[in-house]
């Protein structure tokens, strides 16, 4: 069973084969067994299958081909809308229009998202997370018609794999695990922990293709640039405000 | 295999039995196969086993007994510290001192957290998330000595179960799944979706014990109050600022 977790890889190319509704429901239902704060289940999942909707969603994800290629896209949202409506119908005054409540709901949504992904993989499907969701939450809100109280935090494409990619590298466990207290890094330990990653042929090729000196520069200068991060931080904070989480 | 996911329940009482280091490493290693943005792995996991550390951590979690009762507590953190150090040693200028980068790292940490939990459950252990982590991130930072760039976002206790709790209720799938577009709720649909939850004996008892009229009021007036949420929102935003994610 641990093999499902340890042998996995993200799948970006899918067969032209639909996912049966019954199977999808089974997977989504497994997701709903994830822990949520106070069992409030303050999340929602929007399922995209329709070709027209995929067309609309695609630019929100910078036209990465997975959206149109996969039979199903799932958008996981932090969602206090349903819970707030329930409270108001039950003579209870909700106090969830603040940043802490956004984080509570985002955590719910992300634990469910990962459970759904693992359930899908256990059922023989391939998945891929699209990090673009936090950049264009404002546009996704329009496309999926998300009301106040709802913010998308994870997008996943889902389908039967049509590729057999190599498993990508990970840092050694010592890079991410600290015992008892945070054991901060030294220049030597950083060198040691990144040595294998930097030595891999695919990563060396990545540096060369991008005309950079180091792999780190590919991240800072090409993939995840300061100016972009600052721009999208502003967009995302505006989204939280508009959706009622910064009152 | 899906049984691990569908039959699970949170475990709050643990046997006085340690978790072997080899097993813990296997579980943590499975966690590191979770997807992360750009394979940056901008998270860290602090393992607490030491009795003295548990004593210090316990009040951060409002003295919930699981911390002292469980052999292992895991604190999952959004972490750009290691990545930033690597960049700076590689002549690359990191631009990750902003809100978007905090979200990127928090998402990484939460997907890893849930993968670790599922791996633990697949290996016969019980887990429980402690929602208190986002309330007292400032104190946890002190106890675990977390440097700038690191913010705790999930705490999980881990051990061999010493109880057999009933599985708690969940809303029907229709309450959390929307097809193609967000299908907002009506008064009737809210009544319908919460009917089963409100009819359960344990939830009725919960209303009575708390001297409330409705189950929703137990949440708004007792468990997750507006004033507390507002207070802890301020604390958490101050933490993001202090840890360098709101520049």
Short mmCIF file of C-alpha atoms in Angstrom, two decimals:
data_model
loop_
_atom_site.label_atom_id
_atom_site.label_comp_id
_atom_site.label_asym_id
_atom_site.label_seq_id
_atom_site.Cartn_x
_atom_site.Cartn_y
_atom_site.Cartn_z
CA UNK A 1 0.00 0.00 0.00
CA UNK A 2 2.85 2.39 0.78
CA UNK A 3 3.95 1.69 -2.81
CA UNK A 4 1.11 3.90 -4.06
CA UNK A 5 2.78 6.75 -2.19
CA UNK A 6 6.45 5.95 -2.74
CA UNK A 7 6.27 4.93 -6.41
CA UNK A 8 4.09 7.81 -7.59
CA UNK A 9 4.97 10.48 -10.10
CA UNK A 10 2.93 13.37 -11.47
CA UNK A 11 1.22 12.61 -14.78
CA UNK A 12 0.89 15.36 -17.38
CA UNK A 13 -0.26 13.34 -20.40
CA UNK A 14 -3.53 11.45 -20.31
CA UNK A 15 -5.27 8.88 -22.47
CA UNK A 16 -8.37 9.93 -24.35
CA UNK A 17 -10.46 7.95 -21.89
CA UNK A 18 -13.13 9.30 -19.60
CA UNK A 19 -13.35 8.71 -15.86
CA UNK A 20 -16.59 6.95 -14.98
CA UNK A 21 -18.79 9.04 -12.67
CA UNK A 22 -19.06 6.18 -10.19
CA UNK A 23 -15.28 5.90 -9.89
CA UNK A 24 -14.94 9.67 -9.53
CA UNK A 25 -17.56 9.70 -6.78
CA UNK A 26 -15.77 6.90 -4.95
CA UNK A 27 -12.53 8.89 -5.08
CA UNK A 28 -14.18 12.14 -3.98
CA UNK A 29 -15.98 10.36 -1.18
CA UNK A 30 -12.68 8.93 0.10
CA UNK A 31 -11.44 12.53 0.09
CA UNK A 32 -14.23 13.63 2.40
CA UNK A 33 -12.90 11.33 5.14
CA UNK A 34 -9.87 13.62 5.55
CA UNK A 35 -9.68 15.46 8.86
CA UNK A 36 -11.14 18.98 8.87
CA UNK A 37 -11.17 21.58 11.62
CA UNK A 38 -14.05 20.80 14.00
CA UNK A 39 -15.54 18.59 11.27
CA UNK A 40 -16.85 21.79 9.69
CA UNK A 41 -15.78 20.66 6.20
CA UNK A 42 -15.19 24.24 5.10
CA UNK A 43 -14.09 23.37 1.58
CA UNK A 44 -15.64 22.62 -1.78
CA UNK A 45 -14.59 20.83 -4.95
CA UNK A 46 -15.56 22.03 -8.41
CA UNK A 47 -15.46 19.32 -11.08
CA UNK A 48 -14.71 20.42 -14.64
CA UNK A 49 -15.48 17.96 -17.44
CA UNK A 50 -17.20 20.18 -19.99
CA UNK A 51 -15.07 21.14 -23.02
CA UNK A 52 -16.32 24.72 -22.98
CA UNK A 53 -15.45 25.13 -19.31
CA UNK A 54 -11.99 23.69 -19.96
CA UNK A 55 -11.52 26.34 -22.66
CA UNK A 56 -12.38 29.04 -20.13
CA UNK A 57 -10.23 27.53 -17.38
CA UNK A 58 -7.19 26.89 -19.57
CA UNK A 59 -5.85 30.50 -19.68
CA UNK A 60 -6.22 30.69 -15.86
CA UNK A 61 -3.55 28.00 -15.84
CA UNK A 62 -1.34 29.74 -18.41
CA UNK A 63 -2.62 27.31 -21.07
CA UNK A 64 -0.73 24.35 -19.61
CA UNK A 65 -1.95 21.48 -21.83
CA UNK A 66 -3.11 19.28 -18.94
CA UNK A 67 -6.41 21.13 -18.51
CA UNK A 68 -7.63 20.37 -22.04
CA UNK A 69 -5.88 17.01 -22.17
CA UNK A 70 -7.30 15.53 -18.93
CA UNK A 71 -10.89 14.26 -18.76
CA UNK A 72 -11.37 15.86 -15.32
CA UNK A 73 -10.03 18.94 -13.57
CA UNK A 74 -10.74 19.44 -9.88
CA UNK A 75 -10.57 22.86 -8.23
CA UNK A 76 -10.36 22.65 -4.43
CA UNK A 77 -11.60 25.73 -2.61
CA UNK A 78 -11.46 27.16 0.89
CA UNK A 79 -15.21 27.60 1.44
CA UNK A 80 -17.05 29.23 4.34
CA UNK A 81 -20.07 30.11 2.15
CA UNK A 82 -22.06 26.96 2.87
CA UNK A 83 -21.18 26.96 6.56
CA UNK A 84 -22.08 30.65 6.93
CA UNK A 85 -25.44 30.09 5.21
CA UNK A 86 -26.17 27.21 7.57
CA UNK A 87 -25.28 29.36 10.60
CA UNK A 88 -27.50 32.21 9.44
CA UNK A 89 -30.43 29.83 8.93
CA UNK A 90 -29.89 28.50 12.46
CA UNK A 91 -29.94 31.76 14.38
CA UNK A 92 -26.15 31.69 14.73
CA UNK A 93 -23.89 34.65 13.84
CA UNK A 94 -20.85 33.45 11.84
CA UNK A 95 -17.53 35.17 12.64
CA UNK A 96 -15.46 33.75 9.77
CA UNK A 97 -14.71 36.83 7.68
CA UNK A 98 -11.06 36.97 8.76
CA UNK A 99 -7.62 35.68 7.83
CA UNK A 100 -7.54 32.87 10.40
CA UNK A 101 -10.76 31.46 8.97
CA UNK A 102 -9.31 31.63 5.47
CA UNK A 103 -6.33 29.56 6.67
CA UNK A 104 -8.66 27.10 8.45
CA UNK A 105 -10.62 26.62 5.25
CA UNK A 106 -7.51 26.47 3.04
CA UNK A 107 -6.05 23.76 5.28
CA UNK A 108 -9.30 21.76 5.07
CA UNK A 109 -9.29 22.09 1.27
CA UNK A 110 -5.65 21.05 0.91
CA UNK A 111 -5.91 17.98 3.14
CA UNK A 112 -8.94 16.89 1.14
CA UNK A 113 -7.15 17.61 -2.15
CA UNK A 114 -4.22 15.40 -1.24
CA UNK A 115 -6.51 12.61 -0.02
CA UNK A 116 -8.43 12.74 -3.30
CA UNK A 117 -5.14 12.57 -5.23
CA UNK A 118 -3.93 9.55 -3.27
CA UNK A 119 -7.32 7.84 -3.70
CA UNK A 120 -7.13 8.52 -7.44
CA UNK A 121 -3.62 7.10 -7.67
CA UNK A 122 -4.66 4.06 -5.65
CA UNK A 123 -7.36 3.53 -8.27
CA UNK A 124 -4.85 3.62 -11.12
CA UNK A 125 -5.31 7.22 -12.24
CA UNK A 126 -2.61 9.84 -12.68
CA UNK A 127 -2.76 13.34 -11.24
CA UNK A 128 -0.98 16.66 -11.58
CA UNK A 129 -1.20 19.76 -9.36
CA UNK A 130 -1.21 23.09 -11.18
CA UNK A 131 0.51 25.74 -9.05
CA UNK A 132 -1.06 28.47 -11.18
CA UNK A 133 -4.23 28.37 -9.06
CA UNK A 134 -2.85 30.84 -6.51
CA UNK A 135 -1.71 33.24 -9.25
CA UNK A 136 -5.06 33.56 -10.97
CA UNK A 137 -7.58 32.93 -8.20
CA UNK A 138 -9.37 36.12 -9.29
CA UNK A 139 -10.00 34.74 -12.79
CA UNK A 140 -10.89 31.23 -11.57
CA UNK A 141 -13.50 32.80 -9.27
CA UNK A 142 -15.15 34.34 -12.35
CA UNK A 143 -14.96 31.19 -14.49
CA UNK A 144 -16.33 28.88 -11.79
CA UNK A 145 -18.75 31.47 -10.40
CA UNK A 146 -17.40 31.20 -6.84
CA UNK A 147 -19.40 33.30 -4.35
CA UNK A 148 -18.08 35.36 -1.44
CA UNK A 149 -16.47 33.11 1.17
CA UNK A 150 -14.91 30.84 -1.47
CA UNK A 151 -11.27 30.95 -2.68
CA UNK A 152 -9.59 28.30 -4.91
CA UNK A 153 -6.37 26.94 -3.38
CA UNK A 154 -5.52 23.81 -5.40
CA UNK A 155 -6.16 22.63 -8.95
CA UNK A 156 -5.57 19.04 -9.99
CA UNK A 157 -5.92 17.35 -13.36
CA UNK A 158 -6.96 13.73 -13.36
CA UNK A 159 -6.94 10.95 -15.95
CA UNK A 160 -5.53 7.65 -17.14
CA UNK A 161 -1.81 8.03 -17.73
CA UNK A 162 -0.47 8.08 -21.26
CA UNK A 163 3.18 8.40 -20.26
CA UNK A 164 5.76 6.71 -18.06
CA UNK A 165 7.91 9.52 -16.72
CA UNK A 166 10.96 8.89 -14.57
CA UNK A 167 10.47 9.63 -10.90
CA UNK A 168 12.00 13.05 -10.19
CA UNK A 169 14.59 13.61 -7.50
CA UNK A 170 13.91 14.59 -3.92
CA UNK A 171 16.24 16.05 -1.33
CA UNK A 172 17.49 13.58 1.28
CA UNK A 173 15.23 13.23 4.33
CA UNK A 174 17.74 15.18 6.48
CA UNK A 175 17.03 18.28 4.38
CA UNK A 176 13.40 18.44 5.53
CA UNK A 177 13.30 16.67 8.91
CA UNK A 178 14.48 18.30 12.15
CA UNK A 179 14.60 16.48 15.47
CA UNK A 180 13.23 18.28 18.55
CA UNK A 181 14.34 21.74 17.37
CA UNK A 182 15.00 23.36 14.02
CA UNK A 183 18.59 22.58 13.23
CA UNK A 184 19.54 25.49 11.00
CA UNK A 185 21.82 24.90 8.02
CA UNK A 186 25.47 25.72 7.50
CA UNK A 187 27.13 26.48 4.20
CA UNK A 188 28.54 22.96 4.25
CA UNK A 189 25.23 21.25 5.02
CA UNK A 190 23.48 23.14 2.20
CA UNK A 191 26.23 22.07 -0.22
CA UNK A 192 25.90 18.49 0.95
CA UNK A 193 22.08 18.37 0.80
CA UNK A 194 21.85 19.86 -2.72
CA UNK A 195 24.84 17.96 -4.12
CA UNK A 196 22.89 15.12 -5.67
CA UNK A 197 20.16 17.38 -7.11
CA UNK A 198 22.75 19.65 -8.73
CA UNK A 199 24.68 16.72 -10.18
CA UNK A 200 21.74 15.21 -12.08
CA UNK A 201 21.99 15.35 -15.88
CA UNK A 202 18.43 16.72 -16.25
CA UNK A 203 19.12 19.55 -13.83
CA UNK A 204 22.42 20.40 -15.48
CA UNK A 205 20.61 20.50 -18.83
CA UNK A 206 17.99 22.78 -17.25
CA UNK A 207 20.70 25.26 -16.21
CA UNK A 208 22.23 25.22 -19.69
CA UNK A 209 18.92 25.56 -21.57
CA UNK A 210 18.11 28.63 -19.52
CA UNK A 211 21.56 30.13 -19.98
CA UNK A 212 22.19 30.35 -16.24
CA UNK A 213 25.21 29.65 -14.00
CA UNK A 214 23.42 27.70 -11.28
CA UNK A 215 20.24 25.68 -10.81
CA UNK A 216 19.11 28.12 -8.11
CA UNK A 217 19.23 30.94 -10.69
CA UNK A 218 16.76 29.04 -12.86
CA UNK A 219 14.30 29.35 -9.98
CA UNK A 220 15.02 32.95 -8.99
CA UNK A 221 15.51 34.42 -12.49
CA UNK A 222 13.22 32.29 -14.68
CA UNK A 223 10.61 30.17 -12.92
CA UNK A 224 9.66 31.98 -9.69
CA UNK A 225 10.75 35.59 -10.01
CA UNK A 226 10.53 38.21 -7.28
CA UNK A 227 8.53 40.65 -9.44
CA UNK A 228 5.97 37.97 -10.35
CA UNK A 229 5.68 36.80 -6.75
CA UNK A 230 5.08 40.36 -5.60
CA UNK A 231 2.48 40.97 -8.31
CA UNK A 232 0.60 37.75 -7.55
CA UNK A 233 0.83 38.38 -3.79
CA UNK A 234 -1.12 41.59 -4.36
CA UNK A 235 -3.66 39.81 -6.58
CA UNK A 236 -4.16 37.04 -4.00
CA UNK A 237 -4.53 39.44 -1.07
CA UNK A 238 -7.08 41.42 -3.12
CA UNK A 239 -8.94 38.14 -3.72
CA UNK A 240 -9.02 37.41 0.03
CA UNK A 241 -10.41 40.89 0.60
CA UNK A 242 -13.00 40.61 -2.17
CA UNK A 243 -14.11 37.16 -0.97
CA UNK A 244 -14.59 38.49 2.54
CA UNK A 245 -11.63 37.06 4.46
CA UNK A 246 -9.86 40.29 5.49
CA UNK A 247 -12.64 42.17 7.33
CA UNK B 1 -6.54 -0.20 -0.48
CA UNK B 2 -9.06 2.66 -0.48
CA UNK B 3 -10.15 1.20 2.88
CA UNK B 4 -7.22 2.95 4.57
CA UNK B 5 -8.82 6.21 3.48
CA UNK B 6 -12.51 5.41 3.83
CA UNK B 7 -12.39 3.54 7.14
CA UNK B 8 -10.12 5.95 8.97
CA UNK B 9 -10.92 7.96 12.07
CA UNK B 10 -8.81 10.39 14.07
CA UNK B 11 -7.14 8.78 17.10
CA UNK B 12 -6.74 10.82 20.28
CA UNK B 13 -5.65 8.08 22.73
CA UNK B 14 -2.43 6.18 22.16
CA UNK B 15 -0.80 3.10 23.64
CA UNK B 16 2.33 3.59 25.69
CA UNK B 17 4.37 2.20 22.80
CA UNK B 18 7.10 3.99 20.93
CA UNK B 19 7.31 4.33 17.14
CA UNK B 20 10.52 2.75 15.85
CA UNK B 21 12.78 5.26 14.11
CA UNK B 22 12.98 3.07 11.00
CA UNK B 23 9.19 3.01 10.66
CA UNK B 24 8.95 6.76 11.22
CA UNK B 25 11.59 7.37 8.56
CA UNK B 26 9.72 5.16 6.11
CA UNK B 27 6.54 7.15 6.73
CA UNK B 28 8.28 10.52 6.46
CA UNK B 29 10.05 9.42 3.30
CA UNK B 30 6.71 8.44 1.72
CA UNK B 31 5.57 11.98 2.61
CA UNK B 32 8.40 13.51 0.64
CA UNK B 33 7.00 11.99 -2.58
CA UNK B 34 4.05 14.41 -2.40
CA UNK B 35 3.93 17.01 -5.17
CA UNK B 36 5.49 20.36 -4.32
CA UNK B 37 5.60 23.56 -6.36
CA UNK B 38 8.45 23.31 -8.86
CA UNK B 39 9.88 20.45 -6.76
CA UNK B 40 11.28 23.14 -4.45
CA UNK B 41 10.16 21.22 -1.34
CA UNK B 42 9.68 24.43 0.59
CA UNK B 43 8.55 22.76 3.80
CA UNK B 44 10.06 21.18 6.87
CA UNK B 45 8.94 18.69 9.50
CA UNK B 46 9.94 19.00 13.16
CA UNK B 47 9.74 15.71 15.08
CA UNK B 48 9.00 15.93 18.81
CA UNK B 49 9.70 12.82 20.92
CA UNK B 50 11.48 14.32 23.92
CA UNK B 51 9.36 14.57 27.10
CA UNK B 52 10.70 18.00 27.93
CA UNK B 53 9.86 19.34 24.47
CA UNK B 54 6.36 17.87 24.76
CA UNK B 55 5.95 19.80 28.04
CA UNK B 56 6.90 23.00 26.24
CA UNK B 57 4.73 22.28 23.22
CA UNK B 58 1.66 21.22 25.19
CA UNK B 59 0.42 24.73 26.18
CA UNK B 60 0.81 25.84 22.53
CA UNK B 61 -1.93 23.31 21.85
CA UNK B 62 -4.10 24.44 24.78
CA UNK B 63 -2.90 21.38 26.76
CA UNK B 64 -4.86 18.94 24.64
CA UNK B 65 -3.74 15.59 26.09
CA UNK B 66 -2.64 14.11 22.74
CA UNK B 67 0.71 15.92 22.78
CA UNK B 68 1.91 14.27 25.99
CA UNK B 69 0.06 11.04 25.31
CA UNK B 70 1.44 10.36 21.82
CA UNK B 71 4.98 9.07 21.31
CA UNK B 72 5.54 11.43 18.38
CA UNK B 73 4.29 14.89 17.43
CA UNK B 74 5.03 16.26 13.96
CA UNK B 75 4.97 19.97 13.19
CA UNK B 76 4.78 20.70 9.46
CA UNK B 77 6.11 24.10 8.45
CA UNK B 78 6.01 26.34 5.42
CA UNK B 79 9.77 26.78 4.96
CA UNK B 80 11.68 29.02 2.54
CA UNK B 81 14.70 29.27 4.87
CA UNK B 82 16.61 26.31 3.41
CA UNK B 83 15.75 27.26 -0.18
CA UNK B 84 16.76 30.89 0.36
CA UNK B 85 20.09 29.83 1.87
CA UNK B 86 20.73 27.60 -1.12
CA UNK B 87 19.92 30.45 -3.52
CA UNK B 88 22.23 32.86 -1.72
CA UNK B 89 25.08 30.33 -1.81
CA UNK B 90 24.53 29.92 -5.56
CA UNK B 91 24.67 33.55 -6.62
CA UNK B 92 20.87 33.69 -6.98
CA UNK B 93 18.70 36.40 -5.40
CA UNK B 94 15.62 34.85 -3.72
CA UNK B 95 12.36 36.79 -4.06
CA UNK B 96 10.24 34.79 -1.62
CA UNK B 97 9.57 37.29 1.18
CA UNK B 98 5.94 37.78 0.18
CA UNK B 99 2.45 36.41 0.76
CA UNK B 100 2.30 34.32 -2.42
CA UNK B 101 5.48 32.51 -1.38
CA UNK B 102 4.02 31.85 2.06
CA UNK B 103 0.99 30.24 0.40
CA UNK B 104 3.24 28.22 -1.93
CA UNK B 105 5.18 26.90 1.05
CA UNK B 106 2.06 26.32 3.17
CA UNK B 107 0.53 24.29 0.34
CA UNK B 108 3.72 22.20 0.05
CA UNK B 109 3.71 21.58 3.81
CA UNK B 110 0.03 20.60 3.93
CA UNK B 111 0.21 18.15 1.01
CA UNK B 112 3.21 16.53 2.67
CA UNK B 113 1.42 16.47 6.05
CA UNK B 114 -1.56 14.63 4.64
CA UNK B 115 0.65 12.16 2.77
CA UNK B 116 2.56 11.43 5.97
CA UNK B 117 -0.74 10.89 7.81
CA UNK B 118 -2.02 8.49 5.18
CA UNK B 119 1.30 6.62 5.16
CA UNK B 120 1.12 6.36 8.96
CA UNK B 121 -2.43 5.05 8.85
CA UNK B 122 -1.48 2.55 6.14
CA UNK B 123 1.21 1.32 8.54
CA UNK B 124 -1.33 0.78 11.33
CA UNK B 125 -0.76 3.98 13.29
CA UNK B 126 -3.39 6.49 14.38
CA UNK B 127 -3.12 10.24 13.84
CA UNK B 128 -4.81 13.43 14.98
CA UNK B 129 -4.49 16.97 13.57
CA UNK B 130 -4.39 19.76 16.15
CA UNK B 131 -6.04 22.89 14.74
CA UNK B 132 -4.39 24.97 17.47
CA UNK B 133 -1.22 25.30 15.38
CA UNK B 134 -2.51 28.36 13.49
CA UNK B 135 -3.60 30.06 16.75
CA UNK B 136 -0.24 29.85 18.49
CA UNK B 137 2.26 29.83 15.64
CA UNK B 138 4.15 32.61 17.48
CA UNK B 139 4.73 30.40 20.53
CA UNK B 140 5.52 27.28 18.49
CA UNK B 141 8.18 29.28 16.63
CA UNK B 142 9.86 29.96 19.98
CA UNK B 143 9.57 26.40 21.29
CA UNK B 144 10.89 24.79 18.10
CA UNK B 145 13.39 27.56 17.37
CA UNK B 146 12.05 28.21 13.87
CA UNK B 147 14.11 30.79 11.95
CA UNK B 148 12.86 33.55 9.64
CA UNK B 149 11.20 32.04 6.56
CA UNK B 150 9.57 29.23 8.57
CA UNK B 151 5.92 29.15 9.79
CA UNK B 152 4.17 26.11 11.32
CA UNK B 153 0.91 25.24 9.51
CA UNK B 154 -0.03 21.73 10.71
CA UNK B 155 0.56 19.71 13.86
CA UNK B 156 -0.15 15.99 13.99
CA UNK B 157 0.15 13.51 16.86
CA UNK B 158 1.08 9.97 15.96
CA UNK B 159 0.96 6.66 17.80
CA UNK B 160 -0.53 3.19 18.15
CA UNK B 161 -4.25 3.53 18.84
CA UNK B 162 -5.60 2.75 22.27
CA UNK B 163 -9.23 3.41 21.40
CA UNK B 164 -11.84 2.40 18.85
CA UNK B 165 -13.91 5.51 18.24
CA UNK B 166 -16.97 5.50 16.02
CA UNK B 167 -16.47 7.12 12.65
CA UNK B 168 -17.87 10.65 12.81
CA UNK B 169 -20.45 11.91 10.32
CA UNK B 170 -19.72 13.71 7.09
CA UNK B 171 -22.00 15.84 4.95
CA UNK B 172 -23.31 14.11 1.82
CA UNK B 173 -21.06 14.46 -1.23
CA UNK B 174 -23.50 16.94 -2.83
CA UNK B 175 -22.70 19.42 -0.04
CA UNK B 176 -19.06 19.73 -1.12
CA UNK B 177 -19.01 18.85 -4.85
CA UNK B 178 -20.11 21.25 -7.58
CA UNK B 179 -20.29 20.31 -11.25
CA UNK B 180 -18.85 22.75 -13.78
CA UNK B 181 -19.87 25.86 -11.79
CA UNK B 182 -20.51 26.63 -8.16
CA UNK B 183 -24.12 25.78 -7.57
CA UNK B 184 -25.01 28.08 -4.69
CA UNK B 185 -27.29 26.84 -1.95
CA UNK B 186 -30.92 27.63 -1.22
CA UNK B 187 -32.57 27.60 2.18
CA UNK B 188 -34.08 24.24 1.27
CA UNK B 189 -30.83 22.68 0.10
CA UNK B 190 -29.03 23.77 3.30
CA UNK B 191 -31.82 22.22 5.37
CA UNK B 192 -31.58 19.04 3.37
CA UNK B 193 -27.75 18.77 3.47
CA UNK B 194 -27.52 19.35 7.25
CA UNK B 195 -30.57 17.26 8.15
CA UNK B 196 -28.69 14.07 8.95
CA UNK B 197 -25.92 15.83 10.89
CA UNK B 198 -28.44 17.71 13.02
CA UNK B 199 -30.46 14.56 13.72
CA UNK B 200 -27.57 12.55 15.19
CA UNK B 201 -27.82 11.79 18.90
CA UNK B 202 -24.23 12.91 19.58
CA UNK B 203 -24.81 16.25 17.93
CA UNK B 204 -28.10 16.78 19.76
CA UNK B 205 -26.30 16.02 23.01
CA UNK B 206 -23.61 18.52 22.03
CA UNK B 207 -26.24 21.26 21.63
CA UNK B 208 -27.78 20.44 25.00
CA UNK B 209 -24.47 20.21 26.91
CA UNK B 210 -23.58 23.65 25.64
CA UNK B 211 -26.97 25.11 26.49
CA UNK B 212 -27.58 26.22 22.89
CA UNK B 213 -30.60 26.20 20.58
CA UNK B 214 -28.86 24.91 17.46
CA UNK B 215 -25.74 22.97 16.51
CA UNK B 216 -24.54 25.96 14.48
CA UNK B 217 -24.58 28.07 17.66
CA UNK B 218 -22.17 25.62 19.30
CA UNK B 219 -19.70 26.56 16.57
CA UNK B 220 -20.31 30.33 16.50
CA UNK B 221 -20.79 30.90 20.25
CA UNK B 222 -18.56 28.25 21.84
CA UNK B 223 -16.01 26.54 19.61
CA UNK B 224 -14.99 29.06 16.92
CA UNK B 225 -15.98 32.51 18.10
CA UNK B 226 -15.68 35.71 16.10
CA UNK B 227 -13.61 37.49 18.78
CA UNK B 228 -11.13 34.59 19.00
CA UNK B 229 -10.87 34.33 15.22
CA UNK B 230 -10.17 38.04 14.99
CA UNK B 231 -7.56 37.89 17.73
CA UNK B 232 -5.77 34.90 16.21
CA UNK B 233 -5.95 36.44 12.72
CA UNK B 234 -3.93 39.34 14.03
CA UNK B 235 -1.44 37.01 15.75
CA UNK B 236 -1.01 34.95 12.58
CA UNK B 237 -0.57 37.97 10.32
CA UNK B 238 2.03 39.31 12.78
CA UNK B 239 3.79 35.94 12.56
CA UNK B 240 3.88 36.14 8.74
CA UNK B 241 5.36 39.62 9.04
CA UNK B 242 7.93 38.59 11.65
CA UNK B 243 8.94 35.51 9.65
CA UNK B 244 9.47 37.64 6.56
CA UNK B 245 6.48 36.80 4.34
CA UNK B 246 4.82 40.23 4.15
CA UNK B 247 7.62 42.43 2.78
#
